[in-house]
PDB file of C-alpha atoms in Angstrom:
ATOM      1  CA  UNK A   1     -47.364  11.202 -21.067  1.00 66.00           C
ATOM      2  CA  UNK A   2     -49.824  11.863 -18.156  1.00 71.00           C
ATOM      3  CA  UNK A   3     -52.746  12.324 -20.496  1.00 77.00           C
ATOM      4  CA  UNK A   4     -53.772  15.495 -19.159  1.00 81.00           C
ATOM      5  CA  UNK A   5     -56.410  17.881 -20.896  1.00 84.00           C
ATOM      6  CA  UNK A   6     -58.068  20.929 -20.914  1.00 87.00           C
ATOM      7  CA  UNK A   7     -56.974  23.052 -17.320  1.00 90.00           C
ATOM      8  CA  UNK A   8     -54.700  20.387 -16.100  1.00 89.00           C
ATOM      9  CA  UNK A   9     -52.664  20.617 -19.591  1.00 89.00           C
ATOM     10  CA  UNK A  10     -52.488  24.117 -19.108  1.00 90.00           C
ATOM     11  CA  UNK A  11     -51.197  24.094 -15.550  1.00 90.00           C
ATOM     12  CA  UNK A  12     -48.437  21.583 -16.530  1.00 88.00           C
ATOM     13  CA  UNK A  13     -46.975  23.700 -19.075  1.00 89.00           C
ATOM     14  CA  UNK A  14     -47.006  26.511 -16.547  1.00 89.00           C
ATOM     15  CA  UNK A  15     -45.416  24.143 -13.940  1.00 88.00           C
ATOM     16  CA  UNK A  16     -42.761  22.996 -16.545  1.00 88.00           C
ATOM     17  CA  UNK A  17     -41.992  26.539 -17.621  1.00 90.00           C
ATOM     18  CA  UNK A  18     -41.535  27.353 -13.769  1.00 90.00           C
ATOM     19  CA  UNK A  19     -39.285  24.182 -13.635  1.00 87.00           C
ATOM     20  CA  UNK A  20     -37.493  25.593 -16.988  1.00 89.00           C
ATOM     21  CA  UNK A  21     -36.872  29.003 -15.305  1.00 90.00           C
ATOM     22  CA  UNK A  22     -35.553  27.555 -12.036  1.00 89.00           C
ATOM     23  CA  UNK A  23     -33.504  25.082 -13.913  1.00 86.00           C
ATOM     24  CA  UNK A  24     -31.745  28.128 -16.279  1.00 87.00           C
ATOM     25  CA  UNK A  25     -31.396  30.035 -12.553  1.00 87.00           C
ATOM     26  CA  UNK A  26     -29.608  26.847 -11.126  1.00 85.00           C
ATOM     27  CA  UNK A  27     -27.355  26.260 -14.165  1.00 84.00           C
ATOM     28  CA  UNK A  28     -26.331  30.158 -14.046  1.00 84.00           C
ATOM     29  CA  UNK A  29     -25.743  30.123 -10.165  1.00 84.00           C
ATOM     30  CA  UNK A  30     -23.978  26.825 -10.910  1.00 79.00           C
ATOM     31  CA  UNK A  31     -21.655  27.479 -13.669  1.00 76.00           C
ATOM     32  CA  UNK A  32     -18.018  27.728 -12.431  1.00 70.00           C
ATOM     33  CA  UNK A  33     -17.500  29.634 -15.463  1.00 73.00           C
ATOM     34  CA  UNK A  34     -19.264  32.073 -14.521  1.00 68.00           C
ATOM     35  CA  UNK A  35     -18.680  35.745 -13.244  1.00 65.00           C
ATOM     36  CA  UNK A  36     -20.227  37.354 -10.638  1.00 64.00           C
ATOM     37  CA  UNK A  37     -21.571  40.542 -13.024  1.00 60.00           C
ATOM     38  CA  UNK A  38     -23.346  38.112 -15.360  1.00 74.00           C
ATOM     39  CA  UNK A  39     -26.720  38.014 -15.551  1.00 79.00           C
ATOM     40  CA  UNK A  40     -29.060  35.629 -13.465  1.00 81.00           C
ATOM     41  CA  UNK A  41     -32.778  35.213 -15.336  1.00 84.00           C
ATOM     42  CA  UNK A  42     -34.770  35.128 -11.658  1.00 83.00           C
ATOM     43  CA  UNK A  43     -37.610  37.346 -13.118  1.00 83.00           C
ATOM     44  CA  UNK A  44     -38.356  34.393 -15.654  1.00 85.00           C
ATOM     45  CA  UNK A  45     -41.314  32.637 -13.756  1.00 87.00           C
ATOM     46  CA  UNK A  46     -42.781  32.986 -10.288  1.00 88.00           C
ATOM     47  CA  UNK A  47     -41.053  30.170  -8.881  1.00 86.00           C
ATOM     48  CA  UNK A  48     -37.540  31.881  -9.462  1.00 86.00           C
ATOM     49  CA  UNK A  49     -38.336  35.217  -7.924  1.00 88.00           C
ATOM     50  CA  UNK A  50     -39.827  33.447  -4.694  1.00 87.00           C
ATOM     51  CA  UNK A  51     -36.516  31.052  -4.454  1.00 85.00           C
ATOM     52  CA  UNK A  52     -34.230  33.718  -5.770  1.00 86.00           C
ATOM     53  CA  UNK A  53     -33.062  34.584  -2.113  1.00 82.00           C
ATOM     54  CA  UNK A  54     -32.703  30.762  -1.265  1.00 81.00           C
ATOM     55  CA  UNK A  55     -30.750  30.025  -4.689  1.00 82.00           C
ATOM     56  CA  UNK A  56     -28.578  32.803  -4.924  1.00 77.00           C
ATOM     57  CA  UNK A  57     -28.970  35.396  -2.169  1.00 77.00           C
ATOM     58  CA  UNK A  58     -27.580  34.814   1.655  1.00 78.00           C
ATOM     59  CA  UNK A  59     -28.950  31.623   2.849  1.00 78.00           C
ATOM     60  CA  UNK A  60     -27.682  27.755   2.993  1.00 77.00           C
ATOM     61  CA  UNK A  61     -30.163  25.631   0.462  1.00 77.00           C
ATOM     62  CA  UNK A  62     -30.886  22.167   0.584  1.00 82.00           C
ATOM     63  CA  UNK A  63     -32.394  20.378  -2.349  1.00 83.00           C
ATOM     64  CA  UNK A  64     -34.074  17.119  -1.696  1.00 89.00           C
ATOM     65  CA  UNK A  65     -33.822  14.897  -5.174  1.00 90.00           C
ATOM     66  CA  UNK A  66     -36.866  12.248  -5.839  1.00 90.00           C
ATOM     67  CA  UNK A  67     -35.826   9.316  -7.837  1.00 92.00           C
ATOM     68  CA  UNK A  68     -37.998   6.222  -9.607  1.00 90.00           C
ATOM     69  CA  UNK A  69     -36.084   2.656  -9.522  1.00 91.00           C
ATOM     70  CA  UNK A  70     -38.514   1.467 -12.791  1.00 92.00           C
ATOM     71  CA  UNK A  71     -36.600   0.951 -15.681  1.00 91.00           C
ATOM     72  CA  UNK A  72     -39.394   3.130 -17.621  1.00 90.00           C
ATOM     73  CA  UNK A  73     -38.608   5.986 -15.596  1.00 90.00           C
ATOM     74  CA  UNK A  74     -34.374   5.936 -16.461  1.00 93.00           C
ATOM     75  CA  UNK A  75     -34.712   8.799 -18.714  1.00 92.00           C
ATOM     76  CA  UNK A  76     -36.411  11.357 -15.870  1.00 90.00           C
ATOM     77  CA  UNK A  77     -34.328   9.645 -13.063  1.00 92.00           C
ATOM     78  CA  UNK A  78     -31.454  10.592 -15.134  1.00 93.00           C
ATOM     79  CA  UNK A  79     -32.314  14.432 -15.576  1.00 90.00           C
ATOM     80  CA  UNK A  80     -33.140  14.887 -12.161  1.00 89.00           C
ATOM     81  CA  UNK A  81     -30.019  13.833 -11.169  1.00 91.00           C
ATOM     82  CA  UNK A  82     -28.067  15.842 -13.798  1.00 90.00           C
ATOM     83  CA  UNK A  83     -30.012  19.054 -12.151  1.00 86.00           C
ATOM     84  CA  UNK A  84     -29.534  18.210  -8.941  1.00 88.00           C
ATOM     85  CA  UNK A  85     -25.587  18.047  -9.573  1.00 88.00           C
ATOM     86  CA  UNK A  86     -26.061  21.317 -11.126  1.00 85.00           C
ATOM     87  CA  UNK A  87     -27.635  22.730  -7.999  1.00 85.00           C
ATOM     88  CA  UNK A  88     -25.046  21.114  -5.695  1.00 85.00           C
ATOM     89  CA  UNK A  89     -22.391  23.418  -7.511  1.00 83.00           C
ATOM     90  CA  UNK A  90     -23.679  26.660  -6.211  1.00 83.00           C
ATOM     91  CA  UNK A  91     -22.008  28.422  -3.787  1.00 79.00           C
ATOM     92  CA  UNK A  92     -23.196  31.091  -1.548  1.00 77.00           C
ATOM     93  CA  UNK A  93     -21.257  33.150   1.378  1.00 77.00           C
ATOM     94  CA  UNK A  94     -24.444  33.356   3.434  1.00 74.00           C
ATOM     95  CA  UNK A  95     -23.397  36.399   6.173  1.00 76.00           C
ATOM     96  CA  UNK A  96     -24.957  36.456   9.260  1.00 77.00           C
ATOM     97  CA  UNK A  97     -27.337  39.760   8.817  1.00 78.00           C
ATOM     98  CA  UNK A  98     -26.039  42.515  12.061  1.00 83.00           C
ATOM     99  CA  UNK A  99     -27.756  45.876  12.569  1.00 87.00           C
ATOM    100  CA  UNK A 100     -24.998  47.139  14.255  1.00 88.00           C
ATOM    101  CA  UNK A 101     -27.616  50.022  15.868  1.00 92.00           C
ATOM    102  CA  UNK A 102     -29.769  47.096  17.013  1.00 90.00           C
ATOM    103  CA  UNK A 103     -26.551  45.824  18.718  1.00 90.00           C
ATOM    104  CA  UNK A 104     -25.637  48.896  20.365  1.00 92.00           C
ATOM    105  CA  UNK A 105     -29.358  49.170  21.783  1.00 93.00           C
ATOM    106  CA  UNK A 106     -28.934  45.602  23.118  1.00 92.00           C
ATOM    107  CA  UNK A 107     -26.060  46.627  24.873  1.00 93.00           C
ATOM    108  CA  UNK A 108     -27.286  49.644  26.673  1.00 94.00           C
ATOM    109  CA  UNK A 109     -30.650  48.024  27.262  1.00 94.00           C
ATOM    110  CA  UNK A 110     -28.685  45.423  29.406  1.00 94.00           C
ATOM    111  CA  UNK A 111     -26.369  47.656  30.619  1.00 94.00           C
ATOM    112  CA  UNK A 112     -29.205  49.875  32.178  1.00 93.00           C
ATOM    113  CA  UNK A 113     -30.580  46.245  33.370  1.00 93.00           C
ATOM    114  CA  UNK A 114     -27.271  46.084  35.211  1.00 93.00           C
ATOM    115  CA  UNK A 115     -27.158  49.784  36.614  1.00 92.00           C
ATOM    116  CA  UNK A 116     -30.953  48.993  37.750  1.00 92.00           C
ATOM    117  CA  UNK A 117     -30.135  45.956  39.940  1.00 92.00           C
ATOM    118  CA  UNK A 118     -26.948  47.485  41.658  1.00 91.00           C
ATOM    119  CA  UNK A 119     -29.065  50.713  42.238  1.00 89.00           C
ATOM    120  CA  UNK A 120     -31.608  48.379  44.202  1.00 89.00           C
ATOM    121  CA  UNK A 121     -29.040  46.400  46.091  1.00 88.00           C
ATOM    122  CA  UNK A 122     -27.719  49.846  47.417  1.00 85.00           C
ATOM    123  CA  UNK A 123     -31.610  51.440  47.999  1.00 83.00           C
ATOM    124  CA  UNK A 124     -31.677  47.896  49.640  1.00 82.00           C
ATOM    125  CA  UNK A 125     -28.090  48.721  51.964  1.00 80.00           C
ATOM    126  CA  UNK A 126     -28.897  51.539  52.911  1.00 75.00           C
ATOM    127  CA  UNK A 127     -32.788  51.458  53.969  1.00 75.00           C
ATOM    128  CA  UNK A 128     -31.065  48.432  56.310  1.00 68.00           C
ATOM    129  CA  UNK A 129     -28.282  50.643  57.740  1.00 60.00           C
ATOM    130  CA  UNK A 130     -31.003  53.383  58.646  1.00 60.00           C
ATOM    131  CA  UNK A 131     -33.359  51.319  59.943  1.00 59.00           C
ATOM    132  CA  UNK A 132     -30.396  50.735  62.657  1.00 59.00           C
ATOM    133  CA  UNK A 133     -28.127  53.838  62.600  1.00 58.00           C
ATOM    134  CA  UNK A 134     -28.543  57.182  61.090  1.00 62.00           C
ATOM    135  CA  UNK A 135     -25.811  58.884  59.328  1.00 61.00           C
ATOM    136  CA  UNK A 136     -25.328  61.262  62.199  1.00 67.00           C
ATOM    137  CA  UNK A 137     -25.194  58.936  64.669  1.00 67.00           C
ATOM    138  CA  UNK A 138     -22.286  57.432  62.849  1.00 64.00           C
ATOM    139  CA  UNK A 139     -20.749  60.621  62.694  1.00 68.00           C
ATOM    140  CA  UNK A 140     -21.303  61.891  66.267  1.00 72.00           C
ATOM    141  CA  UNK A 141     -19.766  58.446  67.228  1.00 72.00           C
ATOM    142  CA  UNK A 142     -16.841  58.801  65.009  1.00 68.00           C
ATOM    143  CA  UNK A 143     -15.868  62.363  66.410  1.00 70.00           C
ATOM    144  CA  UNK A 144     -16.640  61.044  70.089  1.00 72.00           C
ATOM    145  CA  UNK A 145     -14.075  57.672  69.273  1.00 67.00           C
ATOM    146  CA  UNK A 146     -11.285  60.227  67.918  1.00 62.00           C
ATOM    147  CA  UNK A 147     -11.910  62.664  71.378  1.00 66.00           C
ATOM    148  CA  UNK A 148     -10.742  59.841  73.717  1.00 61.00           C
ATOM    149  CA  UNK A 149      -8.282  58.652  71.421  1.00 60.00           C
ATOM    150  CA  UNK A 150      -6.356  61.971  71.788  1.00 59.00           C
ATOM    151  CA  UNK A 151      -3.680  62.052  74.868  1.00 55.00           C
ATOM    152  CA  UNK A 152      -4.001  65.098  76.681  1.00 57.00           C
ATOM    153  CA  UNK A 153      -0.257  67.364  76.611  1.00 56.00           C
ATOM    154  CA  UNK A 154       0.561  66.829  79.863  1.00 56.00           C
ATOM    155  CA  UNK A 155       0.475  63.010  79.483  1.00 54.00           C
ATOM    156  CA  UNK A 156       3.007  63.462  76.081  1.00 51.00           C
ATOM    157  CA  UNK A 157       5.320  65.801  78.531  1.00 55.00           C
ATOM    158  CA  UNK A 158       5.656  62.824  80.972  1.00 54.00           C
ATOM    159  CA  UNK A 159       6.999  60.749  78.165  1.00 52.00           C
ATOM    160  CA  UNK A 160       9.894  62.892  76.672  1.00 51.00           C
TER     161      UNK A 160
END
C-alpha cells in the first residue's frame, strides 16, 4: 500500500511484527477468559519486552487511538478501534512500591532532625540562664530563701 522498497520494506515488516507481538500481548492481558498462570508472549518482539511493565506489570496505561475520517481508510480505522477496545479491557492492580527499610530510615532521619532542634533550643536556654545566673547562685539563693523562711522555736512556743 505505501509502496515502500528495499530498507524501508524491511523496516515495515519489522514494525508490523512489533505491532503483531504487542497486539497478541494486549489480547492475552485483555481476555476475561483468561487466568492469571497463562502464558503472556512479551519476549515476542522488542516492543513487548520494553512495554511489558506498562501493559501488564504495576503501572496505570493510557493508550491514545489515531483515527482517519476518509472513507478509504474504514478498514484500518476499524482495526484500530477493535485493538484499542482490546487494550481498554486490561486490568492491572498497580501497588504503590514501599521499602519498608527505606521508611523506617525516613523516620529516624526526621526523628533525629527533631531531637537536633530541641537539643539547640535547650544549648540555647541554658547559655541565656548562665549568662545571668549560675547554677550555684541559684542554689545558694534557694538554701538562703528556705533559712529565713524557718521560725525560730521560741517563736512556735509563743503560739501553743
Amino acid at each position: 500500500r505505501t509502496g515502500a522498497v528495499g530498507e524501508r520494506f524491511r523496516e515495515s515488516v519489522h514494525i508490523n511484527a512489533g505491532l503483531l507481538a504487542l497486539g497478541n500481548v494486549i489480547s492475552a492481558l485483555g481476555d476475561p477468559k483468561r487466568k492469571r498462570a497463562s502464558h503472556v508472549p512479551y519476549r515476542d518482539s522488542k516492543l513487548t519486552r520494553l512495554l511489558k511493565d506498562a501493559l501488564g506489570g504495576n503501572s496505570h496505561t493510557v493508550m491514545v487511538t489515531c483515527l482517519s475520517p476518509a472513507s478509504a481508510d474504514f478498514a484500518e480505522s476499524l482495526n484500530t478501534l477493535k485493538y484499542a477496545n482490546r487494550a481498554k479491557n486490561i486490568r492491572n492492580k498497580p501497588v504503590i512500591n514501599r521499602d519498608p527499610k527505606a521508611i523506617r530510615i525516613a523516620e529516624m532521619q526526621s526523628e533525629i532532625d527533631a531531637l537536633r532542634e530541641e537539643l539547640q533550643r535547650t544549648q540555647a536556654l541554658y547559655s541565656e540562664a548562665s549568662s545571668v545566673v549560675t547554677l550555684d547562685q541559684l542554689v545558694d539563693e534557694s538554701e538562703e530563701t528556705n533559712k529565713r523562711a524557718q521560725i525560730p522555736d521560741d517563736d512556735i512556743s509563743r503560739w501553743q
